[in-house]
Amino acid sequence: MDKDALISKLFLRLEKLERENIILRERLSKYETSKNSRNSSIAPSQDENRPKKNQSLRK
């Protein structure tokens, strides 16, 4: 096999592996939970989905 053929074959393999890597990362992200004050050491005031201070929690 000459150099050019080997290089092109390796580039094709690289592209295939990069596409596979993207797909697998997307699949993995479904199973990873985001950090919040209940499952990490983040302070409750730093939670992204916490209610604003000026909103009443009463209904």
Short mmCIF file of C-alpha atoms in Angstrom, two decimals:
data_model
loop_
_atom_site.label_atom_id
_atom_site.label_comp_id
_atom_site.label_asym_id
_atom_site.label_seq_id
_atom_site.Cartn_x
_atom_site.Cartn_y
_atom_site.Cartn_z
CA MET A 1 0.00 0.00 0.00
CA ASP A 2 1.45 3.36 -0.91
CA LYS A 3 1.51 6.34 1.44
CA ASP A 4 -1.34 8.25 -0.20
CA ALA A 5 -3.72 5.29 -0.03
CA LEU A 6 -2.82 4.66 3.60
CA ILE A 7 -3.30 8.32 4.51
CA SER A 8 -6.70 8.50 2.83
CA LYS A 9 -7.77 5.26 4.52
CA LEU A 10 -6.71 6.63 7.90
CA PHE A 11 -8.60 9.88 7.28
CA LEU A 12 -11.76 7.93 6.46
CA ARG A 13 -11.38 5.93 9.65
CA LEU A 14 -10.79 9.11 11.64
CA GLU A 15 -13.99 10.69 10.27
CA LYS A 16 -15.97 7.55 11.07
CA LEU A 17 -14.64 7.44 14.64
CA GLU A 18 -15.35 11.15 15.16
CA ARG A 19 -18.98 10.68 14.04
CA GLU A 20 -19.33 7.67 16.32
CA ASN A 21 -17.84 9.65 19.21
CA ILE A 22 -20.42 12.43 18.73
CA ILE A 23 -23.29 9.94 18.68
CA LEU A 24 -22.06 8.16 21.80
CA ARG A 25 -21.56 11.43 23.68
CA GLU A 26 -25.15 12.44 22.86
CA ARG A 27 -26.43 9.08 24.10
CA LEU A 28 -24.37 9.36 27.27
CA SER A 29 -25.61 12.87 28.04
CA LYS A 30 -29.14 11.49 28.45
CA TYR A 31 -28.01 9.48 31.47
CA GLU A 32 -25.99 12.17 33.19
CA THR A 33 -27.98 14.20 35.69
CA SER A 34 -27.27 17.86 36.12
CA LYS A 35 -25.82 19.00 39.40
CA ASN A 36 -28.05 20.77 41.91
CA SER A 37 -28.05 21.37 45.65
CA ARG A 38 -29.61 17.96 46.34
CA ASN A 39 -26.95 15.83 44.63
CA SER A 40 -23.79 17.92 45.04
CA SER A 41 -22.09 20.46 47.24
CA ILE A 42 -23.61 23.39 45.32
CA ALA A 43 -25.35 25.87 47.61
CA PRO A 44 -29.15 26.06 47.20
CA SER A 45 -28.81 29.71 46.19
CA GLN A 46 -26.78 28.60 43.17
CA ASP A 47 -29.41 26.19 41.80
CA GLU A 48 -30.45 27.09 38.26
CA ASN A 49 -34.12 26.11 38.65
CA ARG A 50 -34.77 27.56 42.08
CA PRO A 51 -37.66 30.03 42.48
CA LYS A 52 -36.74 33.70 42.48
CA LYS A 53 -36.62 35.38 45.91
CA ASN A 54 -39.45 37.77 45.11
CA GLN A 55 -41.88 35.00 44.10
CA SER A 56 -44.16 33.68 46.78
CA LEU A 57 -44.19 29.92 47.20
CA ARG A 58 -47.82 30.01 48.43
CA LYS A 59 -50.60 29.06 46.09
#
